[in-house]
mmCIF file of C-alpha atoms in Angstrom:
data_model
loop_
_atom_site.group_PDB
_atom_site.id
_atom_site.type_symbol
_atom_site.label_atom_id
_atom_site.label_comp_id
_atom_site.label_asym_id
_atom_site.label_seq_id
_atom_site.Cartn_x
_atom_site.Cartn_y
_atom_site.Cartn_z
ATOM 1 C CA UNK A 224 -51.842 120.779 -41.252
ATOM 2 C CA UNK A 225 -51.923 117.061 -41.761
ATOM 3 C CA UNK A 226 -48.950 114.455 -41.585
ATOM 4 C CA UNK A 227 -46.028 115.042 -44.082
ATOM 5 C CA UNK A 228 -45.204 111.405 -45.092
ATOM 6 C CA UNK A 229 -42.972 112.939 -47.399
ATOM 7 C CA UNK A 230 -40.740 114.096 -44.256
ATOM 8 C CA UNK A 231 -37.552 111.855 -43.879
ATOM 9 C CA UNK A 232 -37.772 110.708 -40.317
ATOM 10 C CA UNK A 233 -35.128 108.368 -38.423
ATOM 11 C CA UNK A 234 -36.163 107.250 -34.670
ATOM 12 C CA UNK A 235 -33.511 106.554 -31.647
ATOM 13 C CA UNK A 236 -34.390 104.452 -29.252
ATOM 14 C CA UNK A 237 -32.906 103.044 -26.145
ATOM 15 C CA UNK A 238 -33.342 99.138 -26.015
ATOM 16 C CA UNK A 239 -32.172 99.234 -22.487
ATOM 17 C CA UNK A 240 -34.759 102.193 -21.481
ATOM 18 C CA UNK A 241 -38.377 101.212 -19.372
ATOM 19 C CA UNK A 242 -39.751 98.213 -18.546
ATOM 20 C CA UNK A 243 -41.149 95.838 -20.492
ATOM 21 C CA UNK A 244 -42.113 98.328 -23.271
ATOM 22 C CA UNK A 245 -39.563 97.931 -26.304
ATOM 23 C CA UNK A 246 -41.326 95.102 -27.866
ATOM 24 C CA UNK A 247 -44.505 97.008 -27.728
ATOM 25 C CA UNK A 248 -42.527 100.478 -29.206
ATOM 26 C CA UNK A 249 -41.148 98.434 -32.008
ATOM 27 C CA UNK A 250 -43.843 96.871 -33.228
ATOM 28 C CA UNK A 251 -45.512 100.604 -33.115
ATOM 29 C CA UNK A 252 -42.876 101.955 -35.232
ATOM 30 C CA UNK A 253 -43.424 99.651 -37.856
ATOM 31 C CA UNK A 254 -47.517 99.907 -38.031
ATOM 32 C CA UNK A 255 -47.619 103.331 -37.510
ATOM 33 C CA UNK A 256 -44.314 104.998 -38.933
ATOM 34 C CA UNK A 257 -43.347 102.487 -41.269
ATOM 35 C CA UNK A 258 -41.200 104.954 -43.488
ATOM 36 C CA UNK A 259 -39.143 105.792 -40.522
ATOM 37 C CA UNK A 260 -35.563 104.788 -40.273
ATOM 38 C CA UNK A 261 -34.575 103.000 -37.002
ATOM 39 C CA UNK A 262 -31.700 103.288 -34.995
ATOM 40 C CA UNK A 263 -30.759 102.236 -31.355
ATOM 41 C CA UNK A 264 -28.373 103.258 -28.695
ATOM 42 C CA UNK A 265 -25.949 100.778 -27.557
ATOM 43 C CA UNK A 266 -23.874 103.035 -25.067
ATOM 44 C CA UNK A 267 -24.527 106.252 -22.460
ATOM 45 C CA UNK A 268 -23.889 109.116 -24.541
ATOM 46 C CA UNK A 269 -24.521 107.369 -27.815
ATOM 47 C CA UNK A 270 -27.669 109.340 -28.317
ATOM 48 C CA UNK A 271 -25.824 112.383 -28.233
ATOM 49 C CA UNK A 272 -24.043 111.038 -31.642
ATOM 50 C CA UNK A 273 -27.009 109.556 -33.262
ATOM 51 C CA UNK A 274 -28.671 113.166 -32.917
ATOM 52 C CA UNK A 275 -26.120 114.717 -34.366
ATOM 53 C CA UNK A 276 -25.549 112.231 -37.023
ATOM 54 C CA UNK A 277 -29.416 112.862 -37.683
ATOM 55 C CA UNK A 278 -28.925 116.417 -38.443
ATOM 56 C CA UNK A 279 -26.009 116.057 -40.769
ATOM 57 C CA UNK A 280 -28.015 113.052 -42.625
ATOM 58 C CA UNK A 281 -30.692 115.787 -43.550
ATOM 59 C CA UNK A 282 -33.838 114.274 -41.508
ATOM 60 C CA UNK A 283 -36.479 115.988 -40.797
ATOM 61 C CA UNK A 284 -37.504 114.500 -37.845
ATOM 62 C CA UNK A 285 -35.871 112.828 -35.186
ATOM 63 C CA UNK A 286 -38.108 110.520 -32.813
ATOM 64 C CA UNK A 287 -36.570 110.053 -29.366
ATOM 65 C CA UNK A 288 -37.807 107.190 -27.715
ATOM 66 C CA UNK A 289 -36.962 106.330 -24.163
ATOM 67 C CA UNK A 290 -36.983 108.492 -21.299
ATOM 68 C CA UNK A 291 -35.548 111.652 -20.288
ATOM 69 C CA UNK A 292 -32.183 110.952 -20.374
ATOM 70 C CA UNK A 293 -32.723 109.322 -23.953
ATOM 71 C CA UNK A 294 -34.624 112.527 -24.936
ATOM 72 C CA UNK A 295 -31.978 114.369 -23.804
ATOM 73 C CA UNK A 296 -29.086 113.092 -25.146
ATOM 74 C CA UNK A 297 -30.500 112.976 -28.689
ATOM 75 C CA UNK A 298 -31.598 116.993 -28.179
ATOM 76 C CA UNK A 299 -28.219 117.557 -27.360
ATOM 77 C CA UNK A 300 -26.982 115.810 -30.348
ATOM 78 C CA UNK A 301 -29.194 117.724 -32.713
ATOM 79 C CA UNK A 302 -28.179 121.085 -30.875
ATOM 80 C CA UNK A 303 -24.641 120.788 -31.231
ATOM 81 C CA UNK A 304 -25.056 120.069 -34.880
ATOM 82 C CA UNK A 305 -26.947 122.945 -35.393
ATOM 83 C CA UNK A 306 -30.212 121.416 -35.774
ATOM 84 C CA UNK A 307 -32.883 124.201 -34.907
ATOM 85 C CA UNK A 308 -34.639 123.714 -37.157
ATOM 86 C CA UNK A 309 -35.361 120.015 -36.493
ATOM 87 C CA UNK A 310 -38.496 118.582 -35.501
ATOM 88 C CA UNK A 311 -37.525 116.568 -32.080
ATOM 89 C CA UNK A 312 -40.483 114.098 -31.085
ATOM 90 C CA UNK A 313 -40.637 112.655 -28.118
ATOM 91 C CA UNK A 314 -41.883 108.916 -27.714
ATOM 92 C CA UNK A 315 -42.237 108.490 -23.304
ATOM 93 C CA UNK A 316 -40.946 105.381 -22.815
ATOM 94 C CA UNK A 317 -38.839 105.158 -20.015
ATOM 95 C CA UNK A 318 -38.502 104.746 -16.023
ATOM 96 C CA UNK A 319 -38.879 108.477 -15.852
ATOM 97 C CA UNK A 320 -40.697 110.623 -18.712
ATOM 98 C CA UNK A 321 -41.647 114.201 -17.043
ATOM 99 C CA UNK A 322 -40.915 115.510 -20.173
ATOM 100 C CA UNK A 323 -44.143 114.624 -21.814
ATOM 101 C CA UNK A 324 -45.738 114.492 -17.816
ATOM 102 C CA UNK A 325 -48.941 116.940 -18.075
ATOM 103 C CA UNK A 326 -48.770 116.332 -21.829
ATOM 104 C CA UNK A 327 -50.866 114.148 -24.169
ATOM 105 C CA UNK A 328 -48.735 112.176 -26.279
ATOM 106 C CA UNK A 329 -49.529 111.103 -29.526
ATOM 107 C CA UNK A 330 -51.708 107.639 -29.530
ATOM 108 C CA UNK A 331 -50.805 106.725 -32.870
ATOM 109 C CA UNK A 332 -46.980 107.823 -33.974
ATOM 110 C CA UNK A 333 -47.869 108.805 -37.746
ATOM 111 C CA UNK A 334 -49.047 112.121 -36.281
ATOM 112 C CA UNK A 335 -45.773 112.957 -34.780
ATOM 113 C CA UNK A 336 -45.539 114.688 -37.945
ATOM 114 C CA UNK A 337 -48.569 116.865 -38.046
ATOM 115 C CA UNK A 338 -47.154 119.801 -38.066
ATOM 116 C CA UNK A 339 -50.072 121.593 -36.001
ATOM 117 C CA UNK A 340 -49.199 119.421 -32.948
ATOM 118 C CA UNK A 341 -45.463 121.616 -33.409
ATOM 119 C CA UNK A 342 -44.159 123.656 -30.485
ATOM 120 C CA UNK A 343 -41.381 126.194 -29.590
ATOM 121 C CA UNK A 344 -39.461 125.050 -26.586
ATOM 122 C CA UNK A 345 -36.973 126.700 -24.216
ATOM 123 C CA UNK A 346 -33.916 125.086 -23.795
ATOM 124 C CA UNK A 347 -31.615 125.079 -20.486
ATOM 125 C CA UNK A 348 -27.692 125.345 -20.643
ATOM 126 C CA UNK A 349 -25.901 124.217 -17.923
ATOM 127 C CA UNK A 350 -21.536 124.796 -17.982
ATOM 128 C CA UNK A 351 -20.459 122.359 -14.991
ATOM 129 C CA UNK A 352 -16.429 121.140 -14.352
ATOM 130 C CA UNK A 353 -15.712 117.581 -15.356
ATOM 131 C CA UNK A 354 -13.748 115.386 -13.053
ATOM 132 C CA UNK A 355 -10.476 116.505 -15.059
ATOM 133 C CA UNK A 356 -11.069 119.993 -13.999
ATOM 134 C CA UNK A 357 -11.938 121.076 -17.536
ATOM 135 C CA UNK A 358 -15.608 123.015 -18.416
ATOM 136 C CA UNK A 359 -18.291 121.478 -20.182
ATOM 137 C CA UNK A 360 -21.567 122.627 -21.570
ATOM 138 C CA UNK A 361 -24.831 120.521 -21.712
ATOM 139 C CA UNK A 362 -28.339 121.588 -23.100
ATOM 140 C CA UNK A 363 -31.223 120.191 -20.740
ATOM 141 C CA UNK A 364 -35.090 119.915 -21.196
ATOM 142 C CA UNK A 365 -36.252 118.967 -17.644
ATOM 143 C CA UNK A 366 -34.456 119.580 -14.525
ATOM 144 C CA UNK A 367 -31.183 120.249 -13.061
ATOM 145 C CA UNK A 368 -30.125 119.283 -9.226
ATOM 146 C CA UNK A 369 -26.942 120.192 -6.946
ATOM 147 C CA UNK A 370 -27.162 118.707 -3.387
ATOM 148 C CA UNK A 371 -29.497 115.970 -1.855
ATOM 149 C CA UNK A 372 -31.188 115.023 -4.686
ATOM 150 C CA UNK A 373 -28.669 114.677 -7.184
ATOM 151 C CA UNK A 374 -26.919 112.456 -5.002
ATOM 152 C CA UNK A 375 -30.385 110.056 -4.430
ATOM 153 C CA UNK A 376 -30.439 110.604 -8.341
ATOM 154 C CA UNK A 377 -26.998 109.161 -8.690
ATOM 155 C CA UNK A 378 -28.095 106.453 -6.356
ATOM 156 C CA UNK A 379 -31.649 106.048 -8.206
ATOM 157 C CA UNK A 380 -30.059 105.196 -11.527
ATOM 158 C CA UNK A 381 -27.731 102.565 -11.214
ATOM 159 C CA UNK A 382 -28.093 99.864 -13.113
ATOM 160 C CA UNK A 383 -28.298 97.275 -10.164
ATOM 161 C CA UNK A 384 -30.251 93.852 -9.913
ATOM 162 C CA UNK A 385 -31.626 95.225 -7.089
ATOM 163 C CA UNK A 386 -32.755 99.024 -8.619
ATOM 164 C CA UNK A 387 -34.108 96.775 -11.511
ATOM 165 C CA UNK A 388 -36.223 94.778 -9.682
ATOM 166 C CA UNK A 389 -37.498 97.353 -6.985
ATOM 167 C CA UNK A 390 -38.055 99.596 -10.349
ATOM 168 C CA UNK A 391 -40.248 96.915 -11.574
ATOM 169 C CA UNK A 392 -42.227 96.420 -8.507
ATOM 170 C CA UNK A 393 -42.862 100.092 -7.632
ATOM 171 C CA UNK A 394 -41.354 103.044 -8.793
ATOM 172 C CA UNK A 395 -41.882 105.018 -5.593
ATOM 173 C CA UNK A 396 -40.519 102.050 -3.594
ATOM 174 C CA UNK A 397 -37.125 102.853 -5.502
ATOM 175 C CA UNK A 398 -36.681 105.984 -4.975
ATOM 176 C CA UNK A 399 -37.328 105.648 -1.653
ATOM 177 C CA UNK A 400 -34.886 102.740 -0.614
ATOM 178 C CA UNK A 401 -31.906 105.285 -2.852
ATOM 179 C CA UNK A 402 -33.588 108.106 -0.520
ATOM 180 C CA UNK A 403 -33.072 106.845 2.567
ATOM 181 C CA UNK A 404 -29.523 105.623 1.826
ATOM 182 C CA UNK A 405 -28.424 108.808 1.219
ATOM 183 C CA UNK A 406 -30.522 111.008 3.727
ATOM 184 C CA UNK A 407 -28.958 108.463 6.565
ATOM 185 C CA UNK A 408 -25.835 110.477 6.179
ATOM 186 C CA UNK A 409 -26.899 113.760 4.523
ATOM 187 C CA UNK A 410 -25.414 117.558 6.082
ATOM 188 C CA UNK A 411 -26.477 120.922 3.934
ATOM 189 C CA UNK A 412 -23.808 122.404 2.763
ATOM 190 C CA UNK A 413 -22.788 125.457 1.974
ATOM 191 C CA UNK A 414 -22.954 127.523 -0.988
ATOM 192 C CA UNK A 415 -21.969 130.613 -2.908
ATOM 193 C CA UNK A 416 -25.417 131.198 -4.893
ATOM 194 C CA UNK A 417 -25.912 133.965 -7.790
ATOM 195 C CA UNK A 418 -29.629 134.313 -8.733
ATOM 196 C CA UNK A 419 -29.989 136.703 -11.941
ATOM 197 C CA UNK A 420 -26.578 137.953 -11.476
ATOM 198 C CA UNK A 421 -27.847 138.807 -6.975
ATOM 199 C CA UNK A 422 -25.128 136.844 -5.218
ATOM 200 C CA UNK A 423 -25.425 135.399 -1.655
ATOM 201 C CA UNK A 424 -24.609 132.659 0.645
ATOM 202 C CA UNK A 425 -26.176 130.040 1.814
ATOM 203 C CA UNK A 426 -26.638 126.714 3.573
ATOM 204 C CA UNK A 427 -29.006 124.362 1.359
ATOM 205 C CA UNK A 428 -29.940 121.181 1.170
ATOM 206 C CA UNK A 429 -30.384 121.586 -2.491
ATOM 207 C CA UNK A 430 -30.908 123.494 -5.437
ATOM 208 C CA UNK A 431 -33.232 122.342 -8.182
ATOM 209 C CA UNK A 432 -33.392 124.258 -11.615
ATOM 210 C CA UNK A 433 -36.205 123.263 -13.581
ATOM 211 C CA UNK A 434 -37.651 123.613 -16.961
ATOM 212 C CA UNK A 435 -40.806 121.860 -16.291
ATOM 213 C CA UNK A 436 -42.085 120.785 -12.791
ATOM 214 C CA UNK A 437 -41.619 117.331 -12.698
ATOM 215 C CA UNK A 438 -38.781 115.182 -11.757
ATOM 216 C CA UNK A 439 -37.555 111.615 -11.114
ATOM 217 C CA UNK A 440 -40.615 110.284 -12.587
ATOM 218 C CA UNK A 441 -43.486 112.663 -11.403
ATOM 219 C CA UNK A 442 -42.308 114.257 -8.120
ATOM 220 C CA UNK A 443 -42.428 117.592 -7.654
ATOM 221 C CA UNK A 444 -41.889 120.504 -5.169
ATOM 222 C CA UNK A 445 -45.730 121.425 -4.633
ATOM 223 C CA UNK A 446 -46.029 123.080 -8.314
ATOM 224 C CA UNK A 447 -47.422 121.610 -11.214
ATOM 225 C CA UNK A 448 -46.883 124.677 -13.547
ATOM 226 C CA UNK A 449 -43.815 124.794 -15.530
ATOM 227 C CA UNK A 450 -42.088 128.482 -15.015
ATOM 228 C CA UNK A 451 -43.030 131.250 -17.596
ATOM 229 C CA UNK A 452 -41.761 131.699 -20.764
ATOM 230 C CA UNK A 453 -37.924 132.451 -20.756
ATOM 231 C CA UNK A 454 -37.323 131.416 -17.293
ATOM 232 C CA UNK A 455 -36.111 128.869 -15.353
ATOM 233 C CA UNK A 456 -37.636 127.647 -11.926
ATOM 234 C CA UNK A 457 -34.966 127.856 -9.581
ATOM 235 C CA UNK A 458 -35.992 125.767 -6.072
ATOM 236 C CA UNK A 459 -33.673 125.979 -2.863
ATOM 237 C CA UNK A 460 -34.408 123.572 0.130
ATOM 238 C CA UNK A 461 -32.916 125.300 2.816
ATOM 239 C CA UNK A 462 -33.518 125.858 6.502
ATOM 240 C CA UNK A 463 -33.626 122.279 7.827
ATOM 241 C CA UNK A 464 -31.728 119.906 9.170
ATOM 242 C CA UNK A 465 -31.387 116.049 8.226
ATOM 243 C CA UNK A 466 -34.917 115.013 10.132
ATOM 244 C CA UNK A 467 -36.422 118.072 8.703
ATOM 245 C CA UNK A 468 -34.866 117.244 5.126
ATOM 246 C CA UNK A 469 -36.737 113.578 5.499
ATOM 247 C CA UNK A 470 -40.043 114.864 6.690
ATOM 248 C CA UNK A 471 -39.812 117.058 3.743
ATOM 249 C CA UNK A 472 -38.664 114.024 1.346
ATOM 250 C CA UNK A 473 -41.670 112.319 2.327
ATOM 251 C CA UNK A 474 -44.050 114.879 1.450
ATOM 252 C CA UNK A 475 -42.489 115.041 -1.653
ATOM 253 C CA UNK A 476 -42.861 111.318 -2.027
ATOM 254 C CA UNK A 477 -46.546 111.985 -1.230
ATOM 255 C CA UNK A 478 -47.723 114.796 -3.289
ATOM 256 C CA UNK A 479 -47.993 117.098 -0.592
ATOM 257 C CA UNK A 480 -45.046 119.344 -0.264
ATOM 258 C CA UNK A 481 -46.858 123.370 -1.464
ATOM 259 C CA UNK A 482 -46.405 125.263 0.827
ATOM 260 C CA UNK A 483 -43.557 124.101 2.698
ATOM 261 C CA UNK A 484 -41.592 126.692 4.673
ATOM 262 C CA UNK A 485 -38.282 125.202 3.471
ATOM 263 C CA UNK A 486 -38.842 125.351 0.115
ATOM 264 C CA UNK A 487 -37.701 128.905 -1.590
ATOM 265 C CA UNK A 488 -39.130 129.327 -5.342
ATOM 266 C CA UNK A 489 -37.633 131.835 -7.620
ATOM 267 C CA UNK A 490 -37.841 132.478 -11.023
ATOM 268 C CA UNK A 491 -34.786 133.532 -12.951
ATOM 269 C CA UNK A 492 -32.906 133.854 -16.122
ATOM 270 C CA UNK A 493 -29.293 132.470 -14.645
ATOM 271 C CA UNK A 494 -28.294 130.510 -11.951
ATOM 272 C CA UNK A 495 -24.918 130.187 -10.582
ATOM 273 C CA UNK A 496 -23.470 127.997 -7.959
ATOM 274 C CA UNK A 497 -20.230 126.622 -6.116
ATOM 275 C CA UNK A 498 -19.324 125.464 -3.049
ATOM 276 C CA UNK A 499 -15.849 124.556 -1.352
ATOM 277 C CA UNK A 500 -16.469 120.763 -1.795
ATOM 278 C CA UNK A 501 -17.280 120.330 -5.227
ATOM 279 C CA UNK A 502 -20.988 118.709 -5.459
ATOM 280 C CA UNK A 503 -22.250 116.613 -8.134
ATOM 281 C CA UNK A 504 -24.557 118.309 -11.145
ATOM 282 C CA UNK A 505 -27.582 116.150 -12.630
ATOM 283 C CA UNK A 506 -28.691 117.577 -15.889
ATOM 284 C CA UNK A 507 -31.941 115.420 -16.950
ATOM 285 C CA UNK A 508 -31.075 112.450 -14.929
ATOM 286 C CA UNK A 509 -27.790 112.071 -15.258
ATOM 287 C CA UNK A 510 -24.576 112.963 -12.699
ATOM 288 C CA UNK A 511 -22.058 115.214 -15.932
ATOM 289 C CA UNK A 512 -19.884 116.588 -13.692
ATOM 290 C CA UNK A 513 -19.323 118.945 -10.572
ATOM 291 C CA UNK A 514 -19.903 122.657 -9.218
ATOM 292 C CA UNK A 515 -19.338 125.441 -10.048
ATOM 293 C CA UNK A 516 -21.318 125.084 -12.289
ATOM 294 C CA UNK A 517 -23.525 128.080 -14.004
ATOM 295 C CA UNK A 518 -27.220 127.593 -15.335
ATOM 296 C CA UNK A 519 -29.030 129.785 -18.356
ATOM 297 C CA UNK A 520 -32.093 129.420 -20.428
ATOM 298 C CA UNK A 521 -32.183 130.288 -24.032
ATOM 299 C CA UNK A 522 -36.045 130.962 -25.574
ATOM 300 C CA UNK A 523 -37.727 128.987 -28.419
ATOM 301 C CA UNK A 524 -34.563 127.326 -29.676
ATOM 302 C CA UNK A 525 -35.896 123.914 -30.234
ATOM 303 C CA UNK A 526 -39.312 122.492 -32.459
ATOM 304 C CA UNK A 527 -40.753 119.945 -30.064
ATOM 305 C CA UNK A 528 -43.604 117.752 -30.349
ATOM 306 C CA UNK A 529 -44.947 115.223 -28.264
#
């Protein structure tokens, strides 16, 4: 089906997002979607409001433009207000975009809405404890981490001079320098661990739950397939200690980490996990809270296109 110009479309964008690209996205938007409302986040967490304020305004399409955590705060927003049946477009144009990573984006953003290029995602729900104590619930598109690599996560995205300009030299080089800081005094940790409802406990390094295979910006744990339909990947490193943890990182770093005996791959439908030490939870890039926290996965909830 061809473009709908008569579809009311607003895109968010975050002006802080990337490198050196929001000139070039502006300057798109206005060539290519020039009907299109604009509107910009000017806070963490604003894109959560902006979605929502998208549904209630009665557009038909929201454009998220940014990177994951931009994409994800605006799906959230759209969720909550009940949007379902909102198209959510995704622009990559951030640090980190595996999103749309094994995906080919639109190259001109008037067919964003072509309605043939429309697809029924899964969506991830994560329930974590905020630093109050009280629950929370967050929807997620991408990936999930307790452990090790939430922590380099943490690490990987603050908004330093120095994580700017290392971000701008080299991605890799980045998350390497927040790597090493934290693997210089990393221990696994215990867990209490419920897989599809099978409980058990372990020592990990850490426990990725993904929704595609990617993470912090193209890394991933030897896979390149995103889990089936209705599932989330659910990916414990466990059975090494700190050296064995950094040999590991670095094959990660590398591309070369199938196959690795400390890496345990399971499918699943729910994920629980705490731990006597609360540990922090990233949801699509960003540190929400703390364990326990309790993971599920609900099937073709969202209209995506990319």
């Amino acid at each position: 089906m061809a473009a709908d110009e008569n579809d009311p479309v607003v895109c968010i964008t975050n002006p802080t997002s990337g490198v050196r690209r929001r000139d070039t996205i502006m300057r798109r938007i206005a060539a290519e979607l020039p009907e299109a409302q604009c509107w910009s986040t000017r806070y963490p967490g604003h894109g959560i409001a902006l979605g929502r304020q998208a549904v209630e305004d009665g557009y038909a399409t929201v454009v998220a433009i940014g990177g994951d955590g931009t994409l994800s705060e605006v799906a959230n927003g759209v969720l909550e207000a009940g949007g379902e049946k909102v198209r959510l477009a995704y622009v990559p144009a951030g640090t980190c975009n595996d999103f749309a990573r094994g995906l080919r984006p639109v190259t001109d953003l008037g067919d964003l809405l072509d309605r043939t290029r429309d697809r029924e995602t899964d969506v991830g729900t994560v329930t974590f404890t905020r630093p109050d104590g009280t629950r929370d619930q967050r929807y997620f598109l991408v990936s999930c981490t307790v452990g090790l690599i939430s922590v380099i996560g943490q690490r990987f995205t603050e908004k330093t001079p120095v994580n700017r300009v290392l971000k701008r030299l080299n991605l890799q080089l980045a998350e390497t320098t927040s790597s090493i800081r934290t693997l210089a005094g990393w221990r696994p940790v215990a867990v209490r661990l419920e897989l599809d409802g099978e409980a058990s406990h372990q020592s990990i390094s850490n426990l990725a739950v993904l929704k595609v295979p990617y993470f912090a910006g193209g890394l991933t744990f030897g896979r390149t397939q995103p889990p089936r339909a209705g599932y989330l990947d659910a990916v414990r490193v466990s059975g090494v200690g700190r050296l064995g943890v950094a040999g590991l990182m670095w094959q990660v770093f590398r591309g070369a980490a199938a196959g690795h005996p400390a890496i345990h791959r399971q499918e699943v439908r729910t994920v629980c996990v705490d731990a006597d030490s609360p540990l922090p939870v990233e949801v699509d890039g960003e540190i929400v809270g703390y364990t326990p926290a309790e993971f599920s996965i609900h099937p073709s909830c969202l209209t995506t296109v990319v």
